[in-house]
Amino acid sequence: MRGLKRLSLSVAAAACAAMLAPAAFAQSGDKPEAKAPAHEISTVDIPVPPLPHIDWSFSGPFGTYDRASAQRGFLIYQQVCSNCHSMDQLYYRNLEGIGLSEDQIKAIAASVQVPGGVNDQGQPIERPGKPSDHFKAPFPNEQAARAANGGALPPDQSVLELAREGGADYLYAILTGYADPPPGVKLMSGMNYNTYFPGHQIAMPQPLQEGSVQYTDGVKPTLDQEAKDVVTFLTWAANPEMEERKQTGVRVILFLIFLTGVTYAVKRRVWSDLH
Amino acid sequence: MVGLHKSEFKNPVINWIDTRMPVFTMMQKEYGSFPTPRNFNYFWNFGALAMVNLVLMIATGVFLAMNYAPNSMLAFDSVERIMRDVNWGWLIRYAHMNGASMFFIVVYVHLFRGLYYGSYKAPRELLWMLGVVILLLMMATAFMGYVLPWGQMSYWGATVITNLFSAIPLVGKSIVTWLWGGFAVDNPTLNRFFSLHYLLPFVIVGVVFLHVVALHITGSNNPLGIEVKTPQDTIPFHPYYTIKDSVGICVFFIVLAALVFFAPNFFASPDNYIQANPLQTPAEIVPEWYFLPFYAILRSVPNKLGGVMMMFGSIAVLFVLPWLDTSPVRSARFRPIYRQLFWLLVISVFALGAVGAHRPQGIWVVIGRLATLYYFLHFLVILPVLGKLERPLPLPESISRPVLGGGKMPGGATAKPMEKA
């Protein structure tokens, strides 16, 4: 109901996971944003403001990805996000899609060590990455990821843009939505206050600040700019087919409108002898 | 009758085949010269649209199945691989995904067309009931298809819906275990859902064939709801309705293309882009939009078994609808009260859809219960009684002469006897 909800529904606090469906549920969520103690002001009760609406380069039926922005976003992913977040669905070769050259991709892939099967003694070995390798994950498994992140699991970012109500606008809002908690609110230990996060308590500390990365193309790394760049990259990662899809769509629909016109004219003609 | 068919086709090859197996004669009879009421409006496109949509779903589905891995460890990734690495995979998947939504839009319009113009009335009862069977099969197919990507909503939707059967007294729990092939929704569930999701569309094709056979025995209803009386009332199906359906099919593809190319996830739940996790319940479990009215009926009843029975009952009443509606007049055009109540039914179904999308609390519970009440009241109480009380408008004499018979008709409750039975 992504589209439908966007029309009507303000995002409800997700933390109250009590399911109202009649079926029995065995487990309740083990989400990092658990409920606040009862004697405090519950962050769940603080309303979530409507998402900011960003005019993205990829918005609209003719939108394309701003390659420079996506590349800056990839830089942020490399230097910041990828310390905790995996991107399992992507291969290094996919980076061609944001305009990186073959040599650049080879160099990026080669900068990580990946499992390379076994040697003649049957011992597992590592080798430098190749463009045909998946993005290397920061942790070998979920347990290791949780152990390193205070029990919380950083979600895989491959399709994160599609997996959140509000998509790119939501991701931007989270990245720029960190704030001091309102007076009277006590956060659970290890939690951070975020204006736009459902329930407001997010395990991820503020990942981006002004100047978190150094851009090489002279663009000023403000928080706003960094957030836009990384969200452009994440949107591309989740929808690498988008440009081809929209461009094909324009042609297909123009053709169909033409075909409808012709068909309707033929229909009128065929039916004309009846009236 | 044993014996060769006397074929009239000039082409020697076609004639040779047709003599031994008169499929060409049959096609000519059923889709060429088939006498069809001349007064269809564009709502009569939707049967053909449903047929086109079914073909689209099977065609895209066959190609998806070539690249999909029905295994709980691989399913989610294999869908992403289709999106990223399979040639035109994104187009095939998005067409299949949005094709399912379009299929329900088309079929719901088709169904409400039947309700408005009384297409379910004698002698078309069996035709209508076969349609309801198709709807049930579609629902089962769509539900199992939605499980296949193995996202969070796939998994938890499957859990909720299969759990409904646990409401059956005594054997409920055993039935659920049997459906799952285990003690929770898991790999065996996914395997069998994939198998059935591939099978059922062909069962649908079979029932659609029967639906069309029944249609071609009774002939089509029409917006006036009166029988065909003279040859002037009909025109051959081809070219008149082949071309008129083609116009509708073009418009259908424009809408589908707008969804597929520009808003492919308009009807999708973001949660289904998160891989299924049995240990983490999503904040809200919401079925696909086309199930929302039924989901709302389910949740409007405080008792689980009662809710399940009401939900299935909402389809069951459609089965017996031809005998619930006692009015001899088919078309709502000539039923002033029914026409208004029809729109009330439409509103209540939309209201149920909205209720199904929201948490059952506050005003939504009230709306849900009122709409559920009206839904059943409409079919079970109002339609049987209304047929006896309502004074229908005078019916036109024939389709080709839609003018009323010079005011000769008294316009009483006794409609023309020909419309009965």
XYZ file of C-alpha atoms in Angstrom:
696
model
C 0.000 0.000 0.000
C 2.992 2.203 -0.450
C 1.239 4.616 -2.780
C -2.126 4.437 -1.109
C -0.766 5.139 2.315
C 1.340 7.980 1.129
C -1.882 9.652 0.117
C -3.704 9.369 3.342
C -1.972 7.873 6.268
C 0.342 9.506 8.719
C 2.891 7.011 9.856
C 1.725 5.407 13.052
C 4.112 4.646 15.822
C 5.552 1.320 14.892
C 6.774 0.347 18.291
C 3.459 -0.834 19.604
C 3.703 -4.142 17.881
C 0.647 -5.579 19.572
C -1.055 -7.149 16.638
C -4.744 -6.711 16.310
C -5.300 -9.411 13.750
C -7.244 -12.312 15.185
C -4.572 -14.867 14.528
C -2.180 -15.892 17.215
C 1.354 -14.666 16.922
C 4.066 -16.648 18.495
C 6.685 -13.982 18.867
C 6.623 -10.278 19.291
C 9.218 -8.093 17.674
C 12.715 -7.830 19.057
C 13.127 -4.385 17.635
C 15.799 -2.082 18.926
C 13.228 0.663 19.505
C 11.552 -0.982 22.489
C 9.107 0.938 24.651
C 10.191 3.591 27.093
C 9.596 3.037 30.826
C 6.051 3.855 31.851
C 6.837 6.675 34.277
C 8.534 8.761 31.636
C 6.890 10.502 28.699
C 6.710 7.711 26.185
C 8.409 8.631 22.933
C 5.787 6.506 21.199
C 3.202 9.173 22.036
C 5.170 11.991 20.413
C 3.682 12.507 16.957
C 5.870 12.060 13.881
C 5.781 15.185 11.686
C 5.069 14.796 7.969
C 8.148 13.917 5.925
C 10.025 16.707 4.158
C 9.406 16.577 0.436
C 12.676 16.748 -1.470
C 12.841 17.547 -5.170
C 15.116 14.663 -6.193
C 16.974 14.396 -9.471
C 15.178 11.066 -9.968
C 11.665 12.348 -9.196
C 9.012 12.472 -11.866
C 8.490 10.561 -15.091
C 11.632 11.979 -16.686
C 13.873 11.800 -13.615
C 17.414 10.478 -13.858
C 20.051 9.893 -11.216
C 22.435 12.790 -10.686
C 25.629 10.775 -11.309
C 27.899 13.145 -9.374
C 25.565 13.068 -6.395
C 25.285 9.274 -6.509
C 29.077 8.968 -6.656
C 29.457 11.257 -3.666
C 26.803 9.121 -1.998
C 28.846 6.011 -2.727
C 31.834 7.694 -1.092
C 29.729 8.223 2.023
C 28.566 4.621 1.862
C 32.167 3.459 1.671
C 33.445 5.673 4.458
C 30.470 5.737 6.812
C 27.543 3.377 6.134
C 29.523 0.292 5.167
C 31.119 0.163 8.603
C 27.865 -1.323 9.859
C 25.480 -1.867 6.919
C 25.724 -4.594 4.319
C 24.530 -4.249 0.707
C 24.232 -7.881 -0.228
C 22.334 -7.545 -3.494
C 24.933 -5.368 -5.178
C 28.011 -6.365 -7.141
C 30.934 -4.029 -7.638
C 30.268 -4.250 -11.386
C 26.900 -2.547 -10.766
C 28.757 0.701 -9.956
C 28.921 1.290 -13.691
C 25.337 2.441 -13.181
C 26.450 5.576 -11.304
C 29.052 6.364 -13.931
C 32.232 4.847 -12.496
C 34.763 3.576 -15.028
C 35.897 -0.023 -15.337
C 39.281 0.823 -13.846
C 37.740 2.677 -10.935
C 35.464 -0.304 -10.255
C 38.388 -2.739 -10.406
C 40.328 -0.617 -7.944
C 37.352 -0.330 -5.575
C 36.770 -4.096 -5.700
C 40.438 -4.867 -5.210
C 40.553 -2.761 -2.046
C 38.705 -5.473 -0.097
C 39.653 -9.051 0.666
C 36.989 -11.651 -0.048
C 36.829 -15.415 0.548
C 38.632 -17.114 -2.332
C 37.706 -20.749 -1.865
C 40.331 -23.160 -0.533
C 44.005 -23.718 -1.309
C 45.693 -27.036 -2.146
C 45.815 -27.913 1.533
C 42.096 -27.369 1.858
C 42.533 -24.240 3.938
C 40.208 -21.295 3.222
C 42.016 -18.414 1.576
C 41.259 -14.801 0.818
C 41.860 -12.875 -2.372
C 41.363 -9.284 -3.516
C 37.852 -8.539 -4.711
C 36.825 -8.456 -8.374
C 34.037 -6.523 -10.116
C 32.020 -9.751 -10.210
C 32.025 -9.964 -6.393
C 29.179 -8.910 -4.140
C 29.733 -5.843 -1.980
C 31.621 -7.058 1.041
C 29.533 -7.119 4.208
C 30.970 -5.567 7.353
C 30.027 -8.525 9.552
C 30.177 -12.255 8.860
C 26.730 -12.915 10.355
C 23.811 -11.407 12.236
C 25.184 -12.268 15.664
C 28.444 -10.482 14.970
C 26.543 -7.455 13.658
C 24.365 -7.305 16.759
C 27.290 -7.813 19.107
C 29.081 -4.858 17.555
C 26.002 -2.618 17.616
C 24.646 -2.910 21.127
C 22.195 -5.649 20.182
C 20.683 -3.805 17.241
C 20.935 -5.154 13.704
C 21.871 -2.598 11.036
C 19.542 -3.428 8.121
C 20.892 -4.413 4.723
C 20.838 -1.333 2.484
C 20.335 -2.951 -0.924
C 16.618 -2.218 -1.146
C 16.267 0.030 1.884
C 14.704 2.789 -0.202
C 11.890 0.443 -1.209
C 11.559 -1.096 2.228
C 10.545 2.076 4.067
C 7.277 3.968 3.874
C 8.154 7.289 2.266
C 11.206 5.941 0.421
C 13.923 8.485 -0.340
C 12.195 11.283 1.581
C 12.074 9.066 4.659
C 15.760 8.154 4.449
C 16.659 11.843 4.109
C 14.413 12.676 7.058
C 16.082 10.068 9.273
C 19.593 11.215 8.371
C 18.748 14.847 9.113
C 16.212 14.186 11.866
C 18.496 13.681 14.867
C 17.745 16.078 17.711
C 17.900 16.393 21.487
C 14.981 14.575 23.083
C 12.165 16.845 24.270
C 12.224 17.641 28.012
C 10.872 14.840 30.172
C 11.840 12.156 27.729
C 14.314 9.584 28.919
C 15.810 7.423 26.246
C 16.728 3.817 26.791
C 20.423 3.232 27.071
C 22.186 3.211 23.731
C 19.232 4.852 22.010
C 19.185 8.135 20.127
C 16.356 10.557 19.552
C 15.184 11.001 15.976
C 12.287 13.221 14.970
C 11.151 11.009 12.107
C 11.888 7.500 13.347
C 8.719 5.593 14.313
C 8.752 5.651 18.102
C 11.625 8.183 17.963
C 14.196 5.902 19.599
C 16.744 4.711 17.101
C 19.757 2.565 17.878
C 21.892 4.101 15.131
C 23.839 7.127 16.393
C 23.732 10.138 14.086
C 25.786 8.832 11.148
C 26.402 12.073 9.247
C 27.489 15.496 10.441
C 28.661 18.513 8.549
C 32.067 17.558 7.141
C 31.766 13.824 7.797
C 33.432 13.217 4.454
C 35.778 15.198 2.245
C 34.368 15.597 -1.270
C 36.932 15.756 -4.064
C 34.720 17.693 -6.466
C 34.575 20.879 -4.424
C 31.002 20.402 -3.217
C 30.593 21.584 0.365
C 29.830 18.589 2.618
C 26.962 20.047 4.615
C 24.675 17.610 6.399
C 21.920 18.401 3.930
C 24.228 17.754 0.973
C 25.624 14.540 2.428
C 22.145 13.206 3.168
C 20.925 14.015 -0.345
C 23.966 12.371 -1.897
C 23.784 9.164 0.069
C 20.030 8.884 -0.433
C 20.542 9.327 -4.182
C 23.032 6.485 -4.036
C 20.694 4.284 -1.971
C 17.769 4.981 -4.284
C 19.884 3.978 -7.244
C 20.991 0.838 -5.406
C 17.383 -0.181 -4.766
C 16.127 0.803 -8.240
C 19.020 0.437 -10.678
C 16.533 -0.122 -13.508
C 14.700 3.171 -12.892
C 16.129 5.268 -15.748
C 15.617 2.521 -18.318
C 12.170 1.854 -16.870
C 10.970 5.451 -17.092
C 12.470 6.041 -20.521
C 10.888 2.856 -21.850
C 7.647 3.850 -20.175
C 7.438 7.207 -21.939
C 7.830 5.498 -25.312
C 5.437 2.674 -24.483
C 2.716 5.030 -23.292
C 3.076 7.367 -26.255
C 2.750 4.348 -28.545
C -0.278 3.057 -26.644
C -2.009 6.427 -26.805
C -1.435 6.460 -30.566
C -2.713 2.874 -30.827
C -5.775 3.721 -28.766
C -6.539 6.650 -31.061
C -6.245 4.509 -34.181
C -8.279 1.695 -32.655
C -10.986 4.094 -31.591
C -11.115 5.590 -35.083
C -11.486 2.119 -36.587
C -14.191 1.332 -34.054
C -16.125 4.443 -35.042
C -15.840 3.504 -38.662
C -16.911 -0.117 -38.134
C -19.882 0.953 -36.076
C -20.903 3.795 -38.395
C -23.077 1.516 -40.549
C -25.198 0.677 -37.518
C -26.375 4.163 -36.716
C -23.280 -37.421 -33.823
C -20.545 -39.390 -35.520
C -19.436 -38.320 -38.938
C -17.358 -35.771 -40.747
C -18.259 -32.138 -40.448
C -19.377 -30.403 -43.594
C -17.020 -27.458 -43.545
C -17.734 -24.270 -45.435
C -14.212 -22.899 -45.324
C -12.662 -22.258 -48.732
C -9.016 -22.658 -47.740
C -8.228 -26.333 -48.437
C -5.994 -26.800 -45.392
C -8.472 -25.183 -43.030
C -11.275 -27.085 -44.737
C -9.395 -30.389 -44.328
C -8.857 -29.799 -40.602
C -12.307 -28.355 -40.064
C -13.928 -31.383 -41.710
C -12.248 -33.658 -39.195
C -12.279 -31.353 -36.201
C -14.582 -28.354 -36.665
C -12.711 -25.938 -34.433
C -12.713 -23.262 -37.130
C -16.455 -23.551 -37.519
C -16.761 -23.339 -33.765
C -14.589 -20.203 -33.551
C -16.534 -18.663 -36.412
C -19.785 -19.439 -34.651
C -18.744 -18.370 -31.148
C -16.518 -15.381 -31.896
C -17.318 -14.464 -35.482
C -20.994 -14.428 -36.227
C -22.055 -14.907 -32.595
C -25.207 -12.771 -32.205
C -24.561 -10.199 -29.509
C -26.900 -7.497 -28.176
C -26.175 -4.285 -30.018
C -26.447 -2.010 -27.001
C -23.428 -2.914 -24.845
C -21.744 -0.028 -23.104
C -18.033 -0.022 -22.264
C -18.648 -1.921 -19.026
C -19.069 -4.978 -21.244
C -15.368 -4.708 -22.078
C -14.326 -6.064 -18.739
C -14.876 -9.735 -19.475
C -12.506 -9.535 -22.425
C -10.109 -7.452 -20.316
C -10.084 -10.149 -17.641
C -9.260 -12.717 -20.308
C -6.365 -10.605 -21.610
C -5.187 -10.057 -18.062
C -5.207 -13.786 -17.341
C -3.057 -14.420 -20.399
C -0.694 -11.634 -19.310
C -0.347 -13.158 -15.842
C 0.373 -16.637 -17.186
C 2.838 -15.347 -19.770
C 4.813 -13.215 -17.304
C 4.511 -15.891 -14.620
C 6.036 -18.583 -16.797
C 9.105 -16.426 -17.363
C 9.365 -15.498 -13.706
C 9.267 -19.167 -12.757
C 12.292 -19.781 -14.984
C 14.332 -17.533 -12.712
C 12.654 -17.870 -9.353
C 13.952 -20.227 -6.662
C 11.143 -21.647 -4.468
C 13.310 -22.131 -1.418
C 13.082 -20.079 1.742
C 16.839 -19.459 1.725
C 16.937 -18.332 -1.906
C 13.519 -16.911 -2.797
C 14.053 -13.293 -1.723
C 17.448 -13.038 -3.401
C 16.214 -14.743 -6.554
C 13.500 -12.099 -6.919
C 16.126 -9.358 -6.550
C 18.246 -11.173 -9.128
C 15.289 -11.090 -11.516
C 15.082 -7.328 -10.919
C 18.778 -6.719 -11.468
C 20.401 -9.361 -13.643
C 17.722 -11.050 -15.743
C 17.178 -9.359 -19.111
C 14.003 -7.280 -18.796
C 13.419 -9.082 -15.504
C 12.221 -5.882 -13.834
C 9.627 -5.446 -16.554
C 8.383 -9.021 -16.266
C 8.180 -8.881 -12.488
C 6.595 -5.442 -12.264
C 4.089 -6.438 -14.976
C 3.196 -9.583 -13.025
C 2.966 -7.722 -9.727
C 0.825 -4.875 -11.069
C -0.989 -7.259 -13.378
C -2.365 -8.932 -10.266
C -3.774 -5.616 -9.045
C -5.172 -4.840 -12.481
C -6.736 -8.302 -12.608
C -8.674 -7.622 -9.432
C -9.675 -4.126 -10.557
C -10.969 -5.553 -13.826
C -12.749 -8.484 -12.201
C -14.327 -6.328 -9.495
C -15.681 -3.949 -12.141
C -16.910 -6.984 -14.102
C -18.634 -8.291 -10.978
C -20.276 -4.999 -10.062
C -21.355 -4.598 -13.685
C -23.169 -7.913 -13.229
C -24.719 -6.700 -9.994
C -25.937 -3.441 -11.510
C -27.447 -4.906 -14.654
C -28.762 -8.073 -13.014
C -26.590 -10.365 -15.114
C -26.880 -13.088 -12.472
C -30.598 -13.583 -12.955
C -32.238 -16.479 -14.743
C -31.198 -17.993 -17.029
C -27.627 -16.894 -16.220
C -27.385 -18.281 -12.676
C -24.806 -20.928 -13.542
C -22.771 -18.438 -15.564
C -22.694 -16.185 -12.494
C -21.783 -19.012 -10.128
C -18.889 -20.066 -12.358
C -17.745 -16.460 -12.159
C -17.750 -16.630 -8.372
C -15.698 -19.842 -8.587
C -13.186 -17.979 -10.753
C -13.051 -15.188 -8.172
C -12.322 -17.682 -5.387
C -9.610 -19.355 -7.454
C -8.100 -15.950 -8.223
C -8.016 -15.091 -4.552
C -6.274 -18.334 -3.671
C -3.793 -17.858 -6.514
C -3.066 -14.254 -5.617
C -2.623 -15.080 -1.950
C -0.121 -17.850 -2.671
C 1.673 -15.762 -5.262
C 2.164 -12.988 -2.727
C 3.962 -15.439 -0.440
C 6.562 -16.340 -3.061
C 8.905 -13.297 -2.789
C 9.346 -14.334 0.854
C 9.310 -10.825 2.241
C 8.023 -9.914 5.666
C 4.474 -9.348 4.468
C 4.592 -12.583 2.454
C 5.541 -14.528 5.526
C 3.269 -12.862 8.051
C 0.367 -12.616 5.634
C 0.662 -16.347 5.041
C 0.791 -16.910 8.792
C -2.313 -14.841 9.479
C -4.408 -16.252 6.650
C -3.499 -19.899 7.165
C -4.116 -19.428 10.886
C -7.725 -18.562 10.073
C -8.336 -22.259 9.592
C -7.386 -22.874 13.211
C -10.766 -21.344 14.076
C -12.438 -24.547 12.889
C -13.476 -26.451 16.027
C -11.580 -29.617 16.967
C -9.603 -30.157 13.774
C -8.535 -26.543 13.140
C -5.020 -26.847 14.514
C -4.374 -30.071 12.640
C -5.577 -28.524 9.404
C -3.205 -25.599 9.826
C -0.262 -27.928 10.458
C -1.276 -29.899 7.391
C -1.454 -26.723 5.282
C 1.954 -25.574 6.477
C 3.648 -28.928 6.098
C 5.188 -28.270 9.487
C 4.629 -26.338 12.676
C 5.112 -22.888 11.206
C 5.131 -21.266 7.787
C 8.443 -22.453 6.404
C 10.170 -23.933 3.391
C 7.603 -26.731 2.853
C 4.853 -24.081 2.849
C 6.730 -22.050 0.259
C 7.287 -25.109 -1.941
C 3.649 -26.115 -2.003
C 2.447 -22.553 -2.500
C 4.730 -22.245 -5.494
C 3.445 -25.499 -6.924
C -0.185 -24.466 -6.434
C 0.438 -20.928 -7.626
C 1.617 -22.419 -10.907
C -1.254 -24.913 -11.080
C -4.284 -22.810 -10.194
C -4.085 -20.350 -13.111
C -4.640 -23.280 -15.448
C -7.612 -24.369 -13.369
C -8.841 -20.789 -13.797
C -8.392 -21.148 -17.556
C -10.583 -24.249 -17.400
C -13.336 -22.558 -15.421
C -13.120 -19.485 -17.664
C -13.765 -21.835 -20.581
C -16.881 -23.149 -18.821
C -17.875 -19.562 -17.999
C -17.707 -18.721 -21.714
C -19.552 -21.911 -22.700
C -22.359 -21.001 -20.322
C -22.345 -17.443 -21.642
C -22.704 -18.627 -25.208
C -25.699 -20.773 -24.321
C -27.644 -18.022 -22.573
C -26.252 -15.173 -24.606
C -25.078 -11.942 -23.022
C -27.140 -9.739 -20.809
C -27.225 -6.080 -21.851
C -27.656 -2.665 -20.250
C -31.430 -2.789 -20.654
C -31.591 -6.225 -19.081
C -34.290 -7.365 -21.508
C -34.085 -10.440 -23.689
C -33.045 -10.391 -27.305
C -36.263 -10.688 -29.289
C -35.565 -10.025 -32.944
C -32.483 -10.294 -35.143
C -32.456 -6.486 -35.194
C -31.509 -6.585 -31.524
C -28.168 -8.237 -32.206
C -25.024 -7.685 -34.208
C -22.274 -10.225 -34.963
C -19.523 -10.327 -32.358
C -16.958 -9.723 -35.060
C -16.156 -7.056 -36.113
C -18.356 -4.962 -33.833
C -17.287 -6.219 -30.445
C -13.809 -7.380 -31.363
C -13.003 -3.783 -32.252
C -14.882 -2.316 -29.304
C -13.053 -4.665 -26.926
C -9.788 -3.676 -28.606
C -10.371 -0.055 -27.620
C -10.813 -1.144 -24.015
C -7.755 -3.378 -24.172
C -5.641 -0.423 -25.352
C -6.843 1.721 -22.466
C -6.219 -1.181 -20.089
C -2.616 -1.387 -21.257
C -2.154 2.364 -20.815
C -3.189 2.093 -17.182
C -1.042 -0.987 -16.654
C 1.951 0.703 -18.298
C 1.517 3.823 -16.156
C 1.756 1.611 -13.075
C 4.557 -0.642 -14.281
C 6.826 2.095 -15.607
C 6.120 5.019 -13.299
C 4.685 3.717 -10.026
C 5.552 0.025 -9.913
C 5.287 -0.136 -6.134
C 2.114 1.915 -5.823
C 0.156 -1.064 -4.510
C 3.116 -2.740 -2.797
C 3.912 -2.862 0.878
C 7.399 -1.584 1.780
C 7.651 -4.384 4.338
C 7.798 -6.937 1.564
C 11.197 -5.595 0.561
C 12.465 -6.883 3.895
C 13.322 -10.557 3.850
C 10.991 -12.798 5.855
C 11.981 -13.034 9.499
C 9.984 -15.440 11.675
C 11.319 -13.748 14.817
C 10.114 -10.260 13.998
C 6.480 -9.348 13.467
C 5.944 -6.256 11.304
C 4.244 -3.327 13.028
C 1.168 -3.844 10.883
C 0.152 -6.877 8.887
C -1.972 -5.662 6.018
C -3.046 -7.877 3.121
C -2.921 -6.745 -0.485
C -5.508 -4.076 -1.271
C -7.851 -6.452 -3.074
C -8.390 -8.439 0.128
C -8.947 -5.439 2.392
C -12.787 -5.479 2.359
C -12.782 -9.152 3.327
C -10.104 -8.552 5.937
C -12.276 -5.778 7.368
C -15.285 -8.096 7.608
C -13.086 -10.668 9.359
C -11.966 -8.155 11.945
C -15.391 -6.614 12.452
C -16.546 -9.718 14.264
C -15.192 -10.019 17.799
C -15.270 -13.806 17.623
C -12.575 -15.509 15.538
C -14.699 -18.352 14.196
C -17.550 -15.913 13.600
C -15.220 -13.587 11.722
C -13.903 -16.350 9.512
C -17.418 -17.538 8.745
C -18.575 -14.018 7.922
C -15.595 -13.526 5.647
C -16.273 -16.676 3.663
C -19.976 -15.939 3.936
C -19.448 -12.655 2.118
C -18.477 -14.708 -0.949
C -21.017 -17.430 -0.270
C -23.911 -14.971 -0.523
C -22.792 -14.236 -4.068
C -23.263 -17.911 -4.922
C -26.921 -17.831 -3.946
C -27.538 -14.282 -5.142
C -29.622 -15.407 -8.144
C -32.170 -16.790 -5.694
C -31.924 -13.968 -3.170
C -32.889 -11.264 -5.638
C -36.594 -11.807 -6.234
C -37.168 -8.964 -8.684
C -37.975 -10.118 -12.223
C -36.391 -6.957 -13.646
C -32.690 -7.248 -14.333
C -31.262 -3.837 -15.086
C -30.974 -1.310 -12.278
C -31.982 1.322 -14.838
C -35.559 0.248 -14.310
C -35.299 -0.347 -10.571
C -35.282 3.101 -8.927
C -34.776 1.855 -5.374
C -32.347 -0.946 -6.176
C -30.240 1.524 -8.137
C -29.685 3.631 -5.028
C -29.071 0.634 -2.810
C -26.537 -0.654 -5.334
C -24.484 2.486 -4.818
C -24.881 2.126 -1.077
C -23.392 -1.363 -1.448
C -20.497 0.049 -3.474
C -19.875 2.676 -0.797
C -19.947 0.085 1.965
C -17.438 -2.110 0.101
C -15.110 0.879 -0.358
C -15.590 1.727 3.312
C -14.657 -1.849 4.209
C -11.548 -1.474 2.070
C -10.525 1.616 4.027
C -11.297 -0.102 7.315
C -9.135 -3.069 6.326
C -6.166 -0.741 5.808
C -6.393 0.775 9.274
C -5.896 -0.548 12.766
C -9.216 -1.750 14.142
C -9.629 0.939 16.749
C -11.815 3.964 17.354
C -14.066 5.035 14.535
C -12.754 2.330 12.179
C -14.376 -0.398 14.248
C -17.734 1.351 14.056
C -17.476 1.975 10.321
C -16.345 -1.601 9.759
C -19.288 -3.045 11.631
C -21.835 -0.791 9.964
C -20.479 -1.564 6.515
C -20.370 -5.295 7.253
C -23.925 -5.112 8.509
C -25.069 -3.340 5.374
C -23.222 -5.774 3.101
C -25.109 -8.760 4.497
C -28.352 -6.837 4.935
C -28.224 -5.858 1.284
C -27.984 -9.418 0.028
C -29.838 -11.387 2.662
C -32.738 -9.087 3.573
C -33.123 -6.166 1.195
C -32.857 -7.994 -2.123
C -35.415 -10.708 -1.257
C -37.895 -8.141 0.069
C -37.257 -5.361 -2.420
C -38.261 -7.533 -5.376
C -41.753 -7.755 -3.922
C -42.129 -4.095 -2.969
C -40.363 -2.100 -5.653
C -42.349 -0.714 -8.585
C -40.034 -1.008 -11.579
C -40.126 1.547 -14.370
C -41.741 0.454 -17.618
C -39.383 -1.653 -19.694
C -38.618 -0.845 -23.312
C -40.198 -3.099 -25.888
C -36.958 -4.290 -27.414
C -33.278 -3.523 -27.640
C -33.507 -2.169 -31.167
C -36.459 0.015 -30.189
C -35.342 1.382 -26.858
C -38.243 3.832 -26.882
C -40.934 2.918 -24.447
C -43.999 1.348 -25.939
C -45.918 4.623 -26.187
C -46.852 4.630 -22.538
C -49.043 1.623 -23.004
C -47.417 -0.172 -20.133
C -48.995 0.453 -16.772
C -45.624 0.538 -15.111
C -46.818 -1.688 -12.358
C -44.814 -4.144 -10.329
C -45.735 -6.842 -12.770
C -42.909 -6.632 -15.189
C -43.345 -8.283 -18.527
C -43.604 -12.001 -17.936
C -40.878 -12.661 -20.472
C -38.300 -11.281 -18.094
C -39.124 -13.905 -15.565
C -37.315 -17.227 -15.510
